[in-house]
mmCIF file of C-alpha atoms in Angstrom:
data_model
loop_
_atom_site.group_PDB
_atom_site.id
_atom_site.type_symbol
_atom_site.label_atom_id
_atom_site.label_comp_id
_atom_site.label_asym_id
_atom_site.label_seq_id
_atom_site.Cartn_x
_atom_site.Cartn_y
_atom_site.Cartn_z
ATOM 1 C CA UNK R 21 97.587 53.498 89.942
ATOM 2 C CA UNK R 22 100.317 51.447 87.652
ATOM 3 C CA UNK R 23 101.051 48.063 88.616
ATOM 4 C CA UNK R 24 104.591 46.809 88.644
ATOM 5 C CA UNK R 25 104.603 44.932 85.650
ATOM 6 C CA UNK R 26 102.647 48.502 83.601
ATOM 7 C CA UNK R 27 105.745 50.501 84.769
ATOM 8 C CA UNK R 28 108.369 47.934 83.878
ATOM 9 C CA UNK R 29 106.814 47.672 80.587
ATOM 10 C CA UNK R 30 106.397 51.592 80.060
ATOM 11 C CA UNK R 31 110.519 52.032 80.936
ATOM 12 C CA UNK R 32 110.828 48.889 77.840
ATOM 13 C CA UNK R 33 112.370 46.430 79.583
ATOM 14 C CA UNK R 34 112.233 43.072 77.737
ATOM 15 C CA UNK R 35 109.283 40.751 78.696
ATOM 16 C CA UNK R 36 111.562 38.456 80.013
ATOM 17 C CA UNK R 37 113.359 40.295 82.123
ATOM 18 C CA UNK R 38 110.160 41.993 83.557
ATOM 19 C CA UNK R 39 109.087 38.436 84.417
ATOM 20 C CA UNK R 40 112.633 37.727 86.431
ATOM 21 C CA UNK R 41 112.002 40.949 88.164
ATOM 22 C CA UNK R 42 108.564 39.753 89.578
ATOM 23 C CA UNK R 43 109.913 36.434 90.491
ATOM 24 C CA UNK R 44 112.238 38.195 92.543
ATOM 25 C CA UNK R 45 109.858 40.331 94.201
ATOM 26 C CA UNK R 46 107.834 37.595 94.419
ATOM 27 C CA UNK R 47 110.081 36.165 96.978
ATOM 28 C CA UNK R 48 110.595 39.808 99.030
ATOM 29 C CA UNK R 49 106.763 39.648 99.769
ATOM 30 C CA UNK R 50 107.304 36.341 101.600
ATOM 31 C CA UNK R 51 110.293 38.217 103.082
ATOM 32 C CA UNK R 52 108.297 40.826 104.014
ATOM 33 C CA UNK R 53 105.610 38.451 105.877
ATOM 34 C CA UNK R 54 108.248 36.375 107.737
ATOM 35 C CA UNK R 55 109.779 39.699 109.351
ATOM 36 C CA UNK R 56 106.353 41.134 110.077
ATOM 37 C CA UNK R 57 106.098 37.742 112.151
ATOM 38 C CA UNK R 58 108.794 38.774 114.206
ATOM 39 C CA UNK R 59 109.332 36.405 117.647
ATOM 40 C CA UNK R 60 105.943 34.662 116.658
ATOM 41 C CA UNK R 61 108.140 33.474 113.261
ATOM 42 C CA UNK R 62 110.793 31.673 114.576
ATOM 43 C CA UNK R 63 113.235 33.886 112.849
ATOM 44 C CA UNK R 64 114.767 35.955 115.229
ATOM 45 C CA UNK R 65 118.099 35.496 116.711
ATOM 46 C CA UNK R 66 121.636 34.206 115.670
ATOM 47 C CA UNK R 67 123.285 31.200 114.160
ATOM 48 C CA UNK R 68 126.199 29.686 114.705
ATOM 49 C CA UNK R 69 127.136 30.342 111.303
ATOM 50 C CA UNK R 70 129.261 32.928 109.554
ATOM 51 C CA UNK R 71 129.262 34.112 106.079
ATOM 52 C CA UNK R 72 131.851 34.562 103.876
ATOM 53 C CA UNK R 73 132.493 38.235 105.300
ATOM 54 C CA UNK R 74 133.290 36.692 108.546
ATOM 55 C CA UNK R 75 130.268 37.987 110.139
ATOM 56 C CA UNK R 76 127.891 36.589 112.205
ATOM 57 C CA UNK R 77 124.387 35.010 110.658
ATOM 58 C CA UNK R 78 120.859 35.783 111.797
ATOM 59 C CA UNK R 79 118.219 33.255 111.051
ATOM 60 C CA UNK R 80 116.671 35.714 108.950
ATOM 61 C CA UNK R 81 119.546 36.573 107.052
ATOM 62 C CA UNK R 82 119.670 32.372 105.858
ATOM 63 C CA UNK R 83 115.980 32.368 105.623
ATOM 64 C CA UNK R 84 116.329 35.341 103.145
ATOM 65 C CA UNK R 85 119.046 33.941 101.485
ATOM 66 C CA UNK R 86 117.910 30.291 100.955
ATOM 67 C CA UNK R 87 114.374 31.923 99.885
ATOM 68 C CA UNK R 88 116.208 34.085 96.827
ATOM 69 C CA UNK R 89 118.312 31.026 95.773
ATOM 70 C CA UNK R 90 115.830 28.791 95.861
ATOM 71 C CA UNK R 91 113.030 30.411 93.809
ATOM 72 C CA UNK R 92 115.561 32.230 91.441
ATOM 73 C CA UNK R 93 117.213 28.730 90.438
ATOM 74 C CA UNK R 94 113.895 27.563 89.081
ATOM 75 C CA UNK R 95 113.810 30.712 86.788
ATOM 76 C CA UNK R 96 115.356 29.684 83.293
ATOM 77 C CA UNK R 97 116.610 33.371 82.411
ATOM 78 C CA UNK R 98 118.656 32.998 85.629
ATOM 79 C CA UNK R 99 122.313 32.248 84.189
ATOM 80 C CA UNK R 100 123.914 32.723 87.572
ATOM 81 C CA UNK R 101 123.515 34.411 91.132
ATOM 82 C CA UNK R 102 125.636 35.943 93.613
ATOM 83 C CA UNK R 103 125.162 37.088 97.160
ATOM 84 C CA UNK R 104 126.486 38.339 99.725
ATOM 85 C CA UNK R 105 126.012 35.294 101.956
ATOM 86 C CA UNK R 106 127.770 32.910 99.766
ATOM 87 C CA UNK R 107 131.251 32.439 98.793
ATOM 88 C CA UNK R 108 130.719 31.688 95.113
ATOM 89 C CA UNK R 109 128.522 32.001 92.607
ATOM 90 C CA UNK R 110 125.720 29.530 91.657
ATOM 91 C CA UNK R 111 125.334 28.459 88.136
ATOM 92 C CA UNK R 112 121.630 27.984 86.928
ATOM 93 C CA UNK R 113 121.049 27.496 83.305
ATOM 94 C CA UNK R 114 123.742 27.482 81.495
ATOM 95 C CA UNK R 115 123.594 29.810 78.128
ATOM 96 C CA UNK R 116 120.373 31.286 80.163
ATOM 97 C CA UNK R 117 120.352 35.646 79.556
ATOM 98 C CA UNK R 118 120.410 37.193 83.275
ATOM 99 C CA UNK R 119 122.434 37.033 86.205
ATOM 100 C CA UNK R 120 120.923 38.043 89.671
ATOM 101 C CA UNK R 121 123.150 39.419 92.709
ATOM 102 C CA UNK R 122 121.368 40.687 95.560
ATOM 103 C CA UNK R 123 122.063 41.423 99.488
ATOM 104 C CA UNK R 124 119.340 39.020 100.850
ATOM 105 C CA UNK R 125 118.992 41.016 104.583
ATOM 106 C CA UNK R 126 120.577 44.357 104.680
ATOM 107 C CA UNK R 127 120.939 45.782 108.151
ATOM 108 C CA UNK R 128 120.456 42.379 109.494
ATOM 109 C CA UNK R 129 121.725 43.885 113.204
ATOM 110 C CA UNK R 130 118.066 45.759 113.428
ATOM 111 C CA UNK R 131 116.517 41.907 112.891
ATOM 112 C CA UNK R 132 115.993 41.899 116.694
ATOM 113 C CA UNK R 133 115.314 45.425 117.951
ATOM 114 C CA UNK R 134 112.557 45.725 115.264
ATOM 115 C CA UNK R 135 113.966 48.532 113.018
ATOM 116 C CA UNK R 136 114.187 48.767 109.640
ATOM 117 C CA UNK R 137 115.751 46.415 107.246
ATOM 118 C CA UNK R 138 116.019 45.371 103.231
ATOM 119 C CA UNK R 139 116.486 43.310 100.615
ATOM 120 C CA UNK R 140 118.978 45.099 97.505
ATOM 121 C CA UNK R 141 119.316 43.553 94.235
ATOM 122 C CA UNK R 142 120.387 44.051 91.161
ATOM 123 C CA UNK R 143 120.188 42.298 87.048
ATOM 124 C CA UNK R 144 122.863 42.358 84.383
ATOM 125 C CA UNK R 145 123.229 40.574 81.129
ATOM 126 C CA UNK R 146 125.585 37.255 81.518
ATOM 127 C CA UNK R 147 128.726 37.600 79.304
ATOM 128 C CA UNK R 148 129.388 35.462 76.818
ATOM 129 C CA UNK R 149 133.048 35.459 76.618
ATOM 130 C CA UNK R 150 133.410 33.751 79.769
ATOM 131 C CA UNK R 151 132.541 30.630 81.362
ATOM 132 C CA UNK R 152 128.998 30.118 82.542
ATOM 133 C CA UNK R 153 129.934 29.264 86.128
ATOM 134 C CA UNK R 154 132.687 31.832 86.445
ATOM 135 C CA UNK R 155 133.005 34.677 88.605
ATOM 136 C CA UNK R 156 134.327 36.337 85.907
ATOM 137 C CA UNK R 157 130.414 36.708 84.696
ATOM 138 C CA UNK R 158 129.762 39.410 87.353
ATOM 139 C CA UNK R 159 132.647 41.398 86.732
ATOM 140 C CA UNK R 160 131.024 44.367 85.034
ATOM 141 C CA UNK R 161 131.177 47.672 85.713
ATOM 142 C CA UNK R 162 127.863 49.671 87.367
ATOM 143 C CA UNK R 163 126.764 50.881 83.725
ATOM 144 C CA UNK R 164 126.138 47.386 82.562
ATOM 145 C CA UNK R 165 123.113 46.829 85.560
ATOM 146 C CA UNK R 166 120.013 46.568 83.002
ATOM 147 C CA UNK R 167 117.559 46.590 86.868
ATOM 148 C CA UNK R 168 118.208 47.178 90.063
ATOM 149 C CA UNK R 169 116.374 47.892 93.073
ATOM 150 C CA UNK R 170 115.625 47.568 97.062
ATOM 151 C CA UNK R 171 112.653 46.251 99.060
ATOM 152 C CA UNK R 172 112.714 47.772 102.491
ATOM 153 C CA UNK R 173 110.463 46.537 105.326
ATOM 154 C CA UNK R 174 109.546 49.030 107.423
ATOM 155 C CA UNK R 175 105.946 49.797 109.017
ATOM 156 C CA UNK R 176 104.914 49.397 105.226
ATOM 157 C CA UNK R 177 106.859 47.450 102.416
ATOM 158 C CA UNK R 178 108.716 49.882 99.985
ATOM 159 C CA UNK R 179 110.116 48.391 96.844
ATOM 160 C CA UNK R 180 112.319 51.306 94.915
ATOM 161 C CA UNK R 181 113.256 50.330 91.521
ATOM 162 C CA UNK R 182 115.137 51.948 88.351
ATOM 163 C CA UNK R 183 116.250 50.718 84.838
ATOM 164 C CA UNK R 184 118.489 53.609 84.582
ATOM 165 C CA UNK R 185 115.961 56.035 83.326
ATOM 166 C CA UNK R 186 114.242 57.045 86.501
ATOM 167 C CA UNK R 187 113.239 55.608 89.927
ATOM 168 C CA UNK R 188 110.024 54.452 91.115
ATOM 169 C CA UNK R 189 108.988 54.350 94.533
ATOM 170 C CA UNK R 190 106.139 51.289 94.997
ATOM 171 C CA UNK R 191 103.984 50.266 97.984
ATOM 172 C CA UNK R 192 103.079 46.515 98.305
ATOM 173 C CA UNK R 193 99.465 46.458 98.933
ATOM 174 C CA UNK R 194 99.532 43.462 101.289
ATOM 175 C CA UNK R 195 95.854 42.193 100.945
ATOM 176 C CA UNK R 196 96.450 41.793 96.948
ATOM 177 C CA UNK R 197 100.161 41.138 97.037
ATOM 178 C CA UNK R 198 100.886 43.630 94.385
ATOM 179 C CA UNK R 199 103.339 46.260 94.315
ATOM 180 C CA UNK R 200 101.533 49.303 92.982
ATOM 181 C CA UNK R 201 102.795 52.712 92.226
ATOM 182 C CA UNK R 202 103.020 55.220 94.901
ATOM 183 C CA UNK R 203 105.597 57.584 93.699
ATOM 184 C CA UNK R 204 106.604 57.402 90.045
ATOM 185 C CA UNK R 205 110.214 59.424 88.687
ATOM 186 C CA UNK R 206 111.237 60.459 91.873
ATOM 187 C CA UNK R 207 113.563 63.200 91.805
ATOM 188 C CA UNK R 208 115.719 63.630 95.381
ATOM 189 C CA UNK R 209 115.555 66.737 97.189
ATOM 190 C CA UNK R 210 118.644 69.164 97.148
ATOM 191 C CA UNK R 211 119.481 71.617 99.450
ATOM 192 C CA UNK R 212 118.545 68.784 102.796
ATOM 193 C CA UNK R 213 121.856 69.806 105.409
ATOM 194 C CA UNK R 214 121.316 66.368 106.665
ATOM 195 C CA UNK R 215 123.674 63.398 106.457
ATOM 196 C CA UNK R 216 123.882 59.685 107.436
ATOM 197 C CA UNK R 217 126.908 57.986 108.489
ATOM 198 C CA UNK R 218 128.153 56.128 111.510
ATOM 199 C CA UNK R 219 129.718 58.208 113.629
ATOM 200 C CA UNK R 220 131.622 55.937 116.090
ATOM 201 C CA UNK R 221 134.258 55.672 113.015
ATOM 202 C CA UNK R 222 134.722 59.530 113.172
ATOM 203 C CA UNK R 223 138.704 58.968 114.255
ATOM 204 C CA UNK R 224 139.392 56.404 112.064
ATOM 205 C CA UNK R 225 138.278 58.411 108.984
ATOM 206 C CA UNK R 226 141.166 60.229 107.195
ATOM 207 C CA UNK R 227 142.045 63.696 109.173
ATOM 208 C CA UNK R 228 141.074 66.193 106.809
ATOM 209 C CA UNK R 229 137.188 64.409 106.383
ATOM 210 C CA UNK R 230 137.056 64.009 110.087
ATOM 211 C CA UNK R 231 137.656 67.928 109.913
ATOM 212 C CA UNK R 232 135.196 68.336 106.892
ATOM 213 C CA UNK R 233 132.382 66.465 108.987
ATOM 214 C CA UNK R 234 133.251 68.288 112.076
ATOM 215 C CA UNK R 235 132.766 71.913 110.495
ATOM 216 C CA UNK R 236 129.140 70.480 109.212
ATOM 217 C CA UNK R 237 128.113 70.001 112.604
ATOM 218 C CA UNK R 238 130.182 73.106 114.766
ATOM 219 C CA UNK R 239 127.982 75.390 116.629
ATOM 220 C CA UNK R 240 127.210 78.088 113.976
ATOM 221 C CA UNK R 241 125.684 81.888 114.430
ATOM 222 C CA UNK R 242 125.239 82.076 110.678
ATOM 223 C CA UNK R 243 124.637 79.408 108.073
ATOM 224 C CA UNK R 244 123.259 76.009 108.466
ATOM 225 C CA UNK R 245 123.887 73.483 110.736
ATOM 226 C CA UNK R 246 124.078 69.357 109.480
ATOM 227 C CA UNK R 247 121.418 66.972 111.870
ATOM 228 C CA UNK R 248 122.910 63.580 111.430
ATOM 229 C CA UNK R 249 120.649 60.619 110.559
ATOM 230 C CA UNK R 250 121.758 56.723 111.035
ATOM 231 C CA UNK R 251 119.645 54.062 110.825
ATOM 232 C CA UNK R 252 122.369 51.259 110.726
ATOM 233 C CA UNK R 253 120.905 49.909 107.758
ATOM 234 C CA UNK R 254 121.865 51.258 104.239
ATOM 235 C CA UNK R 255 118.857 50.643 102.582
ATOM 236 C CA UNK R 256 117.127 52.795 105.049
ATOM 237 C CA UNK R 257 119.420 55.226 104.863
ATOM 238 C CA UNK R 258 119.507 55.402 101.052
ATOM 239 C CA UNK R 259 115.371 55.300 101.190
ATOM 240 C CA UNK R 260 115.611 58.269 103.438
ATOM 241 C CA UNK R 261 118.464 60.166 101.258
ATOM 242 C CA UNK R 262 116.066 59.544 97.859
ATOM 243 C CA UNK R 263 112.826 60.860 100.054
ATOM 244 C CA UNK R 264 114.045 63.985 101.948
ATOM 245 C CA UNK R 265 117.331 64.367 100.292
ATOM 246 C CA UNK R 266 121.210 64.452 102.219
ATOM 247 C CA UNK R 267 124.293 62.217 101.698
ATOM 248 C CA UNK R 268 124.921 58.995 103.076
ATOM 249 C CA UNK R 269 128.744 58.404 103.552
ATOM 250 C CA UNK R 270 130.761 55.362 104.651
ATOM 251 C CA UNK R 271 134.480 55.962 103.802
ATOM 252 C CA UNK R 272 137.339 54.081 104.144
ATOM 253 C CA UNK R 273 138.751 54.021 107.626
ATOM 254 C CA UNK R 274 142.261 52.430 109.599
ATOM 255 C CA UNK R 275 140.579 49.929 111.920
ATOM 256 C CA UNK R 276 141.817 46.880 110.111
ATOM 257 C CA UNK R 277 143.997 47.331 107.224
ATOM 258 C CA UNK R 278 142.761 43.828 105.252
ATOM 259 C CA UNK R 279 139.514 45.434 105.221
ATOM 260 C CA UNK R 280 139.652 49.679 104.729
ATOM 261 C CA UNK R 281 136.097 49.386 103.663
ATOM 262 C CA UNK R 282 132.912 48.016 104.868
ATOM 263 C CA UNK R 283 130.145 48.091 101.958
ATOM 264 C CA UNK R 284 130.274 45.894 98.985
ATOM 265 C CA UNK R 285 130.613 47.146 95.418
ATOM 266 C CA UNK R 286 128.153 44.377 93.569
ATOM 267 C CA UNK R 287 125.402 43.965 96.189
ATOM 268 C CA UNK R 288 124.880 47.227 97.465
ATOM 269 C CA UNK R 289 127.435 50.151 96.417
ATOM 270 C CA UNK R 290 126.497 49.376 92.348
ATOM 271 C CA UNK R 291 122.726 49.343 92.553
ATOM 272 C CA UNK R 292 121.847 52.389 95.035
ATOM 273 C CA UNK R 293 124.315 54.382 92.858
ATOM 274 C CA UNK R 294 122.201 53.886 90.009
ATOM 275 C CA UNK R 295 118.846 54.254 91.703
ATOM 276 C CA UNK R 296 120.293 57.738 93.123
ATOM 277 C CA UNK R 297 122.005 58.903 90.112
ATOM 278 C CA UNK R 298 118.173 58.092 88.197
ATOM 279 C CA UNK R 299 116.973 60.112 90.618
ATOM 280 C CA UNK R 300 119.334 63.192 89.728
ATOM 281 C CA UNK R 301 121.550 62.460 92.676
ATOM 282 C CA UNK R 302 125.397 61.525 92.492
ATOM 283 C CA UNK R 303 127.629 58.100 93.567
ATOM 284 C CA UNK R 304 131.094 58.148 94.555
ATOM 285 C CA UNK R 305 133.856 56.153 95.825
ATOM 286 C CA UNK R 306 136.785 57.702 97.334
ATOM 287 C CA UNK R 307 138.294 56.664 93.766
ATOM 288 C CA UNK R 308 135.902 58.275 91.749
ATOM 289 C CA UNK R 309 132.194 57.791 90.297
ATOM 290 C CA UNK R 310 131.283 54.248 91.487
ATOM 291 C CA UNK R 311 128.968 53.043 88.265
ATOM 292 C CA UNK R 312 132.071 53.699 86.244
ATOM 293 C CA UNK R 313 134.020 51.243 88.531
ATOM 294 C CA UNK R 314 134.525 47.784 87.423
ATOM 295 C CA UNK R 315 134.302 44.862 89.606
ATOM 296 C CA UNK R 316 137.075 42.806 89.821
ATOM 297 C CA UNK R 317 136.278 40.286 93.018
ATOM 298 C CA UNK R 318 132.768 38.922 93.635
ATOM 299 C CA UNK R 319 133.326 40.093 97.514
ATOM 300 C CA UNK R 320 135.031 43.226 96.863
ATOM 301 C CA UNK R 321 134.592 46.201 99.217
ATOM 302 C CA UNK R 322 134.125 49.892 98.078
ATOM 303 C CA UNK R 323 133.797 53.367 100.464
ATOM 304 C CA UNK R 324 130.375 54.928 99.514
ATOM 305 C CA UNK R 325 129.764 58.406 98.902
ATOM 306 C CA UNK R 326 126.229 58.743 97.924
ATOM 307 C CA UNK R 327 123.443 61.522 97.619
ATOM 308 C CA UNK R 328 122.792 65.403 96.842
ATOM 309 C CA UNK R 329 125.455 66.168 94.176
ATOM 310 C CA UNK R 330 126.856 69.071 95.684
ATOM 311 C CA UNK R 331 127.229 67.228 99.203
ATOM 312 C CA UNK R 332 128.539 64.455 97.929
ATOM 313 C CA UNK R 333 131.492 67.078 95.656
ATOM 314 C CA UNK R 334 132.007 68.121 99.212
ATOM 315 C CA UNK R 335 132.443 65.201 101.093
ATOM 316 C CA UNK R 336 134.803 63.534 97.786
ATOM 317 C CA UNK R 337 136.788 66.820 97.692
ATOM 318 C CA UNK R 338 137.351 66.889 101.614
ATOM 319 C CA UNK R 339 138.507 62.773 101.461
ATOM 320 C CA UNK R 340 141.303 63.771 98.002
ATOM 321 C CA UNK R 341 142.852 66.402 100.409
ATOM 322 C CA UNK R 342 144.379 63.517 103.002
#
């Protein structure tokens, strides 16, 4: 079976970025060991800290973060990094090739109940034309990520990774440390009549995709009928979508009108789009395919349309009619 670095180097990725990519999964395997602790860690519970999204921090979710920063700032192809739990970027080396943004702790509300959670991330090449310590570096559209990827921590640790060509499913092997191969070019079921999206929002949703999800799951005599599947956590969600196929959806909704969407376009909407689309599958936002969207605030929010082509033509079709 292929190690990491084998299938990095078989998809041609450039030596050094292969060796910023296992730095960075270097750090998810310590990750991964400090939420198999669980209560015995220390690491459960919350802060008394927010983030710059307003929400509420779990000591994991700084113990993530702080873990990324730390070891990626000692990595001299790291220009700059960005994440979700920090209000600005952080410079590195100047004139240095790569810049890193990742969601340390995705689905950090599962921390405590003991379900699944993740750690998203994804690479581009630092511009040029702009300041080394500027926002401005990140703001790219999707087609520019050279690497992205998730690592989610479930009963085993799944890392999921594409350079645009096709994704790779790996399984670290916990007594080596090594991420080996367990399911190379993985292509995502079509045809799955299952979708994943939080359902509690259902009347906030615009009226004609409340009535598009509504018809998926009416009582039918003929034809199939939609099971819903939420894990509260997107990169279980997406893991599942990639495995057994579906759509995961989170569209805009009128709960609070400074913030009409939830997920954010640089730390998670950009890099599962191109891990799904490498796996034949397609990404939209409610403004059209998201790796062709450009990011214009380091924080900015996106809806998510994401999975089976056809669902997802379904869903974006039903959200254009409001």
């Amino acid at each position: 079976m292929n190690s990491l670095q084998t299938t990095l180097q078989q998809e041609h990725l450039a030596p050094q970025l292969i060796d910023l990519v296992v730095t960075l999964l270097a750090i998810t395997r310590t990750i991964s060991e400090k939420v198999g602790m669980g209560a015995l860690g220390d690491s459960l519970g919350v802060t008394s800290e927010t983030n710059v999204q307003g929400e509420v921090q779990k000591k994991l979710d700084i113990i993530a973060n702080n873990l990324l920063v730390n070891e990626l700032s000692k990595n001299k192809s790291v220009r700059a990094i960005a994440s979700e739990e920090e209000q600005h970027t952080i410079l590195v080396t100047a004139g240095a090739p790569y810049l890193v943004a990742f969601d340390p702790l995705d689905g950090s509300t599962n921390i405590d109940i003991n379900a699944q959670i993740g750690t998203i991330f994804t690479i581009f090449a630092a511009r040029n034309d702009v300041a080394d310590d500027s926002e401005e570096q990140f703001f790219q559209s999707g087609h520019h990520q050279l690497c992205a990827g998730y690592v989610l921590y479930g009963p085993y640790t799944t890392l999921a990774i594409t350079a645009g060509r096709a994704t790779h499913e790996f399984t670290l092997n916990k007594i080596s440390g090594e991420f080996i191969l367990s399911k190379p070019n993985m292509i995502m079921p079509r045809g799955t009549c299952e979708f994943a999206a939080n359902m509690s929002n259902l009347f906030y949703w615009p009226n004609s995709f409340q009535t598009y999800i509504q018809q998926l799951i009416a009582k039918k005599v003929d034809g199939p009928r939609f099971n819903m599947r939420w894990q509260g956590a997107m990169v279980a969600d997406i893991h599942r979508i990639l495995t057994r196929g579906g759509v995961f959806i989170y569209p805009s909704d009128c709960r609070d009108s400074n913030k009409p969407a939830k997920l954010r376009l640089l730390y998670e909407a950009f890099p599962m789009a191109l891990l799904v689309e490498a796996a034949g599958g397609e990404a939209y936002s409610e403004a059209g395919k998201i790796l062709s969207t450009t990011l214009t605030s380091l924080h900015q929010r996106t809806p998510v349309i994401i999975g089976d082509g056809e669902l997802v033509s379904g869903c974006y079709q039903a959200l254009l009619r409001d």
